[in-house]
Amino acid sequence: MSRKIFIIVGDNLGLSRQQINYDALEIVKFPVFVGETEYRQSEEYSASWLISKYENEKVVAKSSTLIHNEIAEIVERNRANYDLFIHVVMSSGLSAASFRVAENVKKQFENIVPIINVDTKQAINGVGNIVLGIIDLIKTQPDLSIEELEKACQQIVENTFSWFVFSDLEYLYRGGRIGKAQSLMGSVLHIIPLLGLMGDEKEGIVLAQGKARTFRQINDMIINQIKAKMQEKSVTTIKRAITLQGYGDKNKEAIAEFMEKIKTLPCSEIIHGEGGLVDAVYCGPGAYGISILL
Amino acid sequence: MNAPNLDLVEETKVAFDVEAINEIIDNIYHYLSKHKEYLNGLNVFPVPDGDTGLNMVLTMQGAIAHIQKSEETYIHSGEYLEDFAEQMLLNSRGCSGVILSLFTQGFTQITANNDFSKENIYRAIENGYQNAYNGTENPREGTMLTLMRALKEKYAELMPLYDNPLTIIQQSIPYLKEVLNQTPEMLPVLKQAGVVDSGGAGFVVLLEGINKELSQYVDNGIPLHNLLKTAHAIQKLLKKRLKKAHKDQTALSILNLDFSRIRNSRLAEAFQNAKVALSNFHLNHNGNGKTISREKIIGDLQEIDNSWNPEIKDKFCTEFVLETDQIKNKDKLKEKIGHYGDSLIIVNSNNKYKVHIHTNKPNDVFEEVSRYGTLLFTKVDDMKKQHKNFLSDDVVDYERDKSIFCIVSGKGFADILKNLGADDILCYGKNKPSVNQLVKGLNNLKAKNVIAASDDSDILMALKYAASLCKANVHIVESDNPISLISIMMSISKDYDIQTTFETAMNNLENIRFCGIAQSSRDVLAEDGTQVHKGDFFAVYKKKIVLSNPSKNQLLTNVIEKIVSNNNNLVTLYKGANIKNDEQLIKLLKDKFPSLDFEEYYGGQLNYLYYITFE
C-alpha cells in the first residue's frame, strides 16, 4: 500500500495553489510587514498590491519567519490521515530561522509522525520547482522508503537551479537576503546584476552569476548559463522550468524577450509562475527569472 | 663643473668619489631630459600622449632619487652601478623604461667586478642586450632592442681599432643613428606614422649623453690594471733591500709616471708617497728628513690591492662597535673573527673596537664577539642589494586570499572600477607608474593572490617586474585599455577562486566593442588610406585609425553608424579629462539614433577624448 504523504510549504514558492496538482498540500502564508503592519497573501494583498506600494509610496517591506505553531497545527490536524509529512523549506542559507522552525516542529512530532524537512537551497520559483519535483517523485515512485525518499528529495534539490534579474537589489538587501556589497553591484554604469541560487552549491545563498548593461545581454547570459549547466550535468532536456515574472509593468520588453528566448530551450514543461505577496517583498518592480529542474 | 675627484681612467675604474659619480649621472639624466619632448613626439598614433622620453627620464630620475645613500665617500664603481641598475628597474616606467633598465642591469652584472676594460665592457653590452631581449615578450626588430644589438655588433667591430671603451662607444654612435633611421623599414607602424622608434632614439640619446659626459675624463686617467700592477711593483721594491732598488728598471719607470693623473685623492696620496719613498732612495736612503714609513706605504698599497675585489664573495657589509675588556688588541680580535670573511678593518680606541668586515654570516660574527663584551652598534648592509626588501623581514601577513588590482590613468575609470568590485586602484594620471609604485600597490593589498590588470600595454613590462618582486602570487591580465578592465570586472565574481577569476578575466577581455576618439597632433596617413590632418578628430577601432573628420560631432555620428550593429542597443561615452562643452552631445546623438540608448560617464583618460562602447 502506498504511503500517504502530506506536503507543507511556505507561500514563497513562486506558484499559486492552482498551479500545484496535489491535494495533500498546504501552503503556509509568510507574515509580511509593511512598516508596523502585518499582511498575509490574499486577493487584496497580493504581489501587485505590494509592487504598487513600492512604486507609489516608497515603502519598506519585510517578511517574517513562519510561525512554529502554525506548522505544528497543520501537522496535528492532518497526522491522523497521513503517514509522512514533507516540509519544503526555503534555503536555510537565506533564512536559518525558517529551517530551525521546521526542525523544531519535526522534533515536536518525533515518535508521533515522521517529517522530512527539505532544505531547498532555493527561494521563490526554485522552491516551487522542488515542490513539483517531489510531487512527481511521490506519484511515480510511491513505494520509496522514508530514507530513499529523503535521498531522492536531496537529489531534486541538487538538480534545481534558479536565475533572477532584479532591477533594484535594494529590496533584497533591505530584506537581509544579500549583503551591502552585493546590493551595490548595480549602482554603477546602470549594471544589471544576474543572481542565482544553485542547487549544487553547499551554502544555498544568493550568488552573483554575472553582470550586464543591457537586458539583451543578461537574457543571453541566462540562456547560456542554463545550457552550460545542462552540459555540465549531461542533461539533454530540462524536466521543468518555472518562470518568475509580472511584478509590475517595469522591464516588460526585456521580460517578453526573455520569455521568447526560453522557448528555445529543450524543456518538457514551462510554467509561468504566479508569485505571491512574500515573493514580491524581495523582487521589487520589474524582477524576472527562471528556475529549472534538470 | 669642478673636476670630479675620480680615478676614472681609460679602461677601468676603482673606488671613486660618490659625489662625483652622482654628478656625472645627474648630468647624463639632464641630457636625456633635454631630449624628452623630441622622444615623446615619436609616437605611432598622432595622439599627443607619447611618453617614451618621459618614461626613460622618470626611470633614471627614480633611480637617482632612490639610490642608496652611501655613508662612505668612496665606493666601488661596479657596486654603485649595480645598485643604480637595480634602482632603475624598481623605478622603471613603461616599456622603454623597463627595457633600458634591463639593459643596464645586464650591463652592470658584468661590470660588478669593477673591470672596465674594453673586453669586459663588450661582455657587459652583450649581457645587457641579452638581458633586455630575454626580458621582453615578443621582442621585435625596429625597437630599442635593435639599437642595443647594433651597439654590441659595432662595438665588436671597432674593438681592434681602439683601446678605450668610451672611444669605441663614441665611434659607434653614428652607426647607431643609421640603424635608428632604418627602424621604420623594420616596423610598419613606424613607417605608417612616419617616425623612427622612440625607444631606440632614446637609447641613442642616452649614449650620446654618456659619451658627452665621460669623454672629458677619458684622456687623463691611468688604467686601473696599470695602477694595480704598479702598486704590486712598488710593494716589491719597497720590500727589497733598498740599495739594490736603484738598479731596477721598474723603479725608474715608476718614477716617470705622472701620478697627478690619479684623481682619487686617497690613491693619489698613497702612490705619491710611494714615489717619494722611491725617489728618496735614489737620492738619499734616509729620505731627506721627511719621515714616510715604508710599512705604511706598503700597507696602503696592499689596501688598494685588497679593495679591488672583482667578485663579492661575502655578501654582507657588516659593521659593529664592541666594548670589551677581554680583548687586549686588534690582532686578538682579528684572530677571532678574521675567518668569517674579508676586508676586515679594525679601529681600536681604549676598550672600544670599531670593526668592518664583509661576511656571509653577520649574525655569527655578532654572536662570536658578544662573548667578549657588549655590542654598542651593529649595521649590516646587503652588498648585492638584490631584492633586499623582499628577502629580509619577509613576514607573510595576508589579510585575504585574493584581490583585484587595477591600474588606470583616468580618475573616472578608477571610480567605476572600484564600484565594480576592484579591491584597489592605482590611478597614475599622466606619468606611468614605476615598478616600485606597482610593487607597493601590490603589497598593500595584503592578498595571497592578486589579479592585476592595467589600461595600457606600456605598463605591462613594469607590472611583470613588479609581480616578480612582490610577495603575492600575481596573475597579470594582459589588458591594454580601460574598457577591457570594465569588461573584466563585469565578468568575474567575488565567489570565484583565483584560477577561475583569472581565466574568466582573460576570456572576457574583449567582450565590449569600443573605439577611441582623439584629436590629431600631426598629419598622418592611416593604414587604410584615411588622411588625418593635424587638428582633425579621428577614431581608433581595433587599434587602427578608421575614420577622421574636422568636426568632432560629425566624427562621432559617423563612427557610431560604422561600428554599431543590430545586437547593440546601448552606446556609452566615457569622457576624457580634456573634454569641454559637450553638454548637447548626448541629445544630438539621441536625436540622430533614436533606437539606441546613450549613457555618458566621466572616464578622465588623457589620451582619448572619448572611449565609446557598443553593447
mmCIF file of N, CA and C in Angstrom, chain A residues 8-12 26-32 40 63-72 74 87-90 95 97-102 104-105 177 278:
data_model
loop_
_atom_site.group_PDB
_atom_site.id
_atom_site.type_symbol
_atom_site.label_atom_id
_atom_site.label_comp_id
_atom_site.label_asym_id
_atom_site.label_seq_id
_atom_site.Cartn_x
_atom_site.Cartn_y
_atom_site.Cartn_z
ATOM 1 N N ILE A 8 3.924 20.305 3.198
ATOM 2 C CA ILE A 8 3.765 21.663 3.735
ATOM 3 C C ILE A 8 4.808 22.541 3.051
ATOM 4 N N VAL A 9 4.409 23.718 2.650
ATOM 5 C CA VAL A 9 5.365 24.655 2.042
ATOM 6 C C VAL A 9 4.919 26.085 2.320
ATOM 7 N N GLY A 10 5.875 26.971 2.453
ATOM 8 C CA GLY A 10 5.555 28.382 2.640
ATOM 9 C C GLY A 10 5.080 28.972 1.321
ATOM 10 N N ASP A 11 4.489 30.147 1.404
ATOM 11 C CA ASP A 11 3.929 30.704 0.165
ATOM 12 C C ASP A 11 4.964 31.496 -0.647
ATOM 13 N N ASN A 12 6.233 31.363 -0.310
ATOM 14 C CA ASN A 12 7.268 31.998 -1.149
ATOM 15 C C ASN A 12 7.794 30.976 -2.144
ATOM 16 N N GLU A 26 -0.476 21.930 1.874
ATOM 17 C CA GLU A 26 -0.948 23.183 2.446
ATOM 18 C C GLU A 26 0.152 24.235 2.340
ATOM 19 N N ILE A 27 -0.255 25.393 1.854
ATOM 20 C CA ILE A 27 0.695 26.496 1.716
ATOM 21 C C ILE A 27 0.530 27.421 2.921
ATOM 22 N N VAL A 28 1.619 27.570 3.650
ATOM 23 C CA VAL A 28 1.588 28.436 4.830
ATOM 24 C C VAL A 28 1.983 29.840 4.410
ATOM 25 N N LYS A 29 1.202 30.784 4.823
ATOM 26 C CA LYS A 29 1.462 32.159 4.388
ATOM 27 C C LYS A 29 2.477 32.839 5.310
ATOM 28 N N PHE A 30 3.496 33.359 4.693
ATOM 29 C CA PHE A 30 4.501 34.117 5.452
ATOM 30 C C PHE A 30 3.901 35.453 5.889
ATOM 31 N N PRO A 31 4.215 35.865 7.112
ATOM 32 C CA PRO A 31 3.805 37.221 7.510
ATOM 33 C C PRO A 31 4.667 38.261 6.774
ATOM 34 N N VAL A 32 4.016 39.259 6.232
ATOM 35 C CA VAL A 32 4.740 40.343 5.550
ATOM 36 C C VAL A 32 4.425 41.641 6.284
ATOM 37 N N ARG A 40 -0.872 39.260 5.122
ATOM 38 C CA ARG A 40 -0.695 37.918 4.561
ATOM 39 C C ARG A 40 -1.312 37.919 3.170
ATOM 40 N N SER A 63 9.633 40.362 5.281
ATOM 41 C CA SER A 63 8.851 39.188 5.661
ATOM 42 C C SER A 63 9.378 38.677 6.983
ATOM 43 N N SER A 64 8.514 37.986 7.700
ATOM 44 C CA SER A 64 8.947 37.359 8.947
ATOM 45 C C SER A 64 8.998 35.856 8.730
ATOM 46 N N THR A 65 9.538 35.170 9.691
ATOM 47 C CA THR A 65 9.633 33.721 9.538
ATOM 48 C C THR A 65 8.263 33.059 9.780
ATOM 49 N N LEU A 66 8.142 31.836 9.304
ATOM 50 C CA LEU A 66 6.899 31.099 9.563
ATOM 51 C C LEU A 66 6.788 30.841 11.070
ATOM 52 N N ILE A 67 5.565 30.746 11.524
ATOM 53 C CA ILE A 67 5.354 30.610 12.966
ATOM 54 C C ILE A 67 5.234 29.123 13.320
ATOM 55 N N HIS A 68 5.983 28.737 14.310
ATOM 56 C CA HIS A 68 6.061 27.334 14.734
ATOM 57 C C HIS A 68 4.665 26.712 14.919
ATOM 58 N N ASN A 69 3.833 27.410 15.652
ATOM 59 C CA ASN A 69 2.514 26.850 15.985
ATOM 60 C C ASN A 69 1.648 26.626 14.747
ATOM 61 N N GLU A 70 1.852 27.474 13.762
ATOM 62 C CA GLU A 70 1.048 27.326 12.531
ATOM 63 C C GLU A 70 1.442 26.039 11.803
ATOM 64 N N ILE A 71 2.712 25.730 11.780
ATOM 65 C CA ILE A 71 3.179 24.488 11.132
ATOM 66 C C ILE A 71 2.716 23.287 11.961
ATOM 67 N N ALA A 72 2.952 23.418 13.257
ATOM 68 C CA ALA A 72 2.605 22.310 14.147
ATOM 69 C C ALA A 72 1.105 22.015 14.071
ATOM 70 N N ILE A 74 -0.837 22.400 11.522
ATOM 71 C CA ILE A 74 -1.123 21.690 10.267
ATOM 72 C C ILE A 74 -0.790 20.208 10.431
ATOM 73 N N HIS A 87 8.062 18.751 4.655
ATOM 74 C CA HIS A 87 8.010 20.217 4.748
ATOM 75 C C HIS A 87 9.104 20.774 3.830
ATOM 76 N N VAL A 88 8.684 21.438 2.784
ATOM 77 C CA VAL A 88 9.632 22.008 1.822
ATOM 78 C C VAL A 88 9.931 23.445 2.260
ATOM 79 N N VAL A 89 11.189 23.672 2.659
ATOM 80 C CA VAL A 89 11.547 24.940 3.295
ATOM 81 C C VAL A 89 12.484 25.739 2.387
ATOM 82 N N MET A 90 12.297 27.049 2.394
ATOM 83 C CA MET A 90 13.233 27.893 1.630
ATOM 84 C C MET A 90 14.649 27.695 2.159
ATOM 85 N N SER A 95 17.318 31.844 5.092
ATOM 86 C CA SER A 95 16.548 32.026 6.319
ATOM 87 C C SER A 95 16.793 30.834 7.231
ATOM 88 N N ALA A 97 16.248 30.782 10.292
ATOM 89 C CA ALA A 97 15.155 30.708 11.262
ATOM 90 C C ALA A 97 14.024 29.821 10.746
ATOM 91 N N SER A 98 13.720 29.948 9.461
ATOM 92 C CA SER A 98 12.629 29.147 8.896
ATOM 93 C C SER A 98 12.962 27.657 9.002
ATOM 94 N N PHE A 99 14.210 27.320 8.706
ATOM 95 C CA PHE A 99 14.566 25.904 8.773
ATOM 96 C C PHE A 99 14.592 25.428 10.229
ATOM 97 N N ARG A 100 14.992 26.331 11.130
ATOM 98 C CA ARG A 100 15.011 25.950 12.553
ATOM 99 C C ARG A 100 13.593 25.680 13.042
ATOM 100 N N VAL A 101 12.658 26.514 12.616
ATOM 101 C CA VAL A 101 11.252 26.292 12.980
ATOM 102 C C VAL A 101 10.810 24.911 12.495
ATOM 103 N N ALA A 102 11.175 24.603 11.249
ATOM 104 C CA ALA A 102 10.792 23.306 10.676
ATOM 105 C C ALA A 102 11.401 22.157 11.479
ATOM 106 N N ASN A 104 12.270 22.243 14.607
ATOM 107 C CA ASN A 104 11.631 22.173 15.933
ATOM 108 C C ASN A 104 10.292 21.447 15.863
ATOM 109 N N VAL A 105 9.561 21.707 14.772
ATOM 110 C CA VAL A 105 8.279 21.013 14.594
ATOM 111 C C VAL A 105 8.534 19.513 14.426
ATOM 112 N N ARG A 177 18.581 39.493 2.480
ATOM 113 C CA ARG A 177 18.910 38.314 1.679
ATOM 114 C C ARG A 177 20.282 38.416 1.012
ATOM 115 N N VAL A 278 4.689 37.533 -0.592
ATOM 116 C CA VAL A 278 6.015 37.445 0.029
ATOM 117 C C VAL A 278 7.118 37.412 -1.025
#
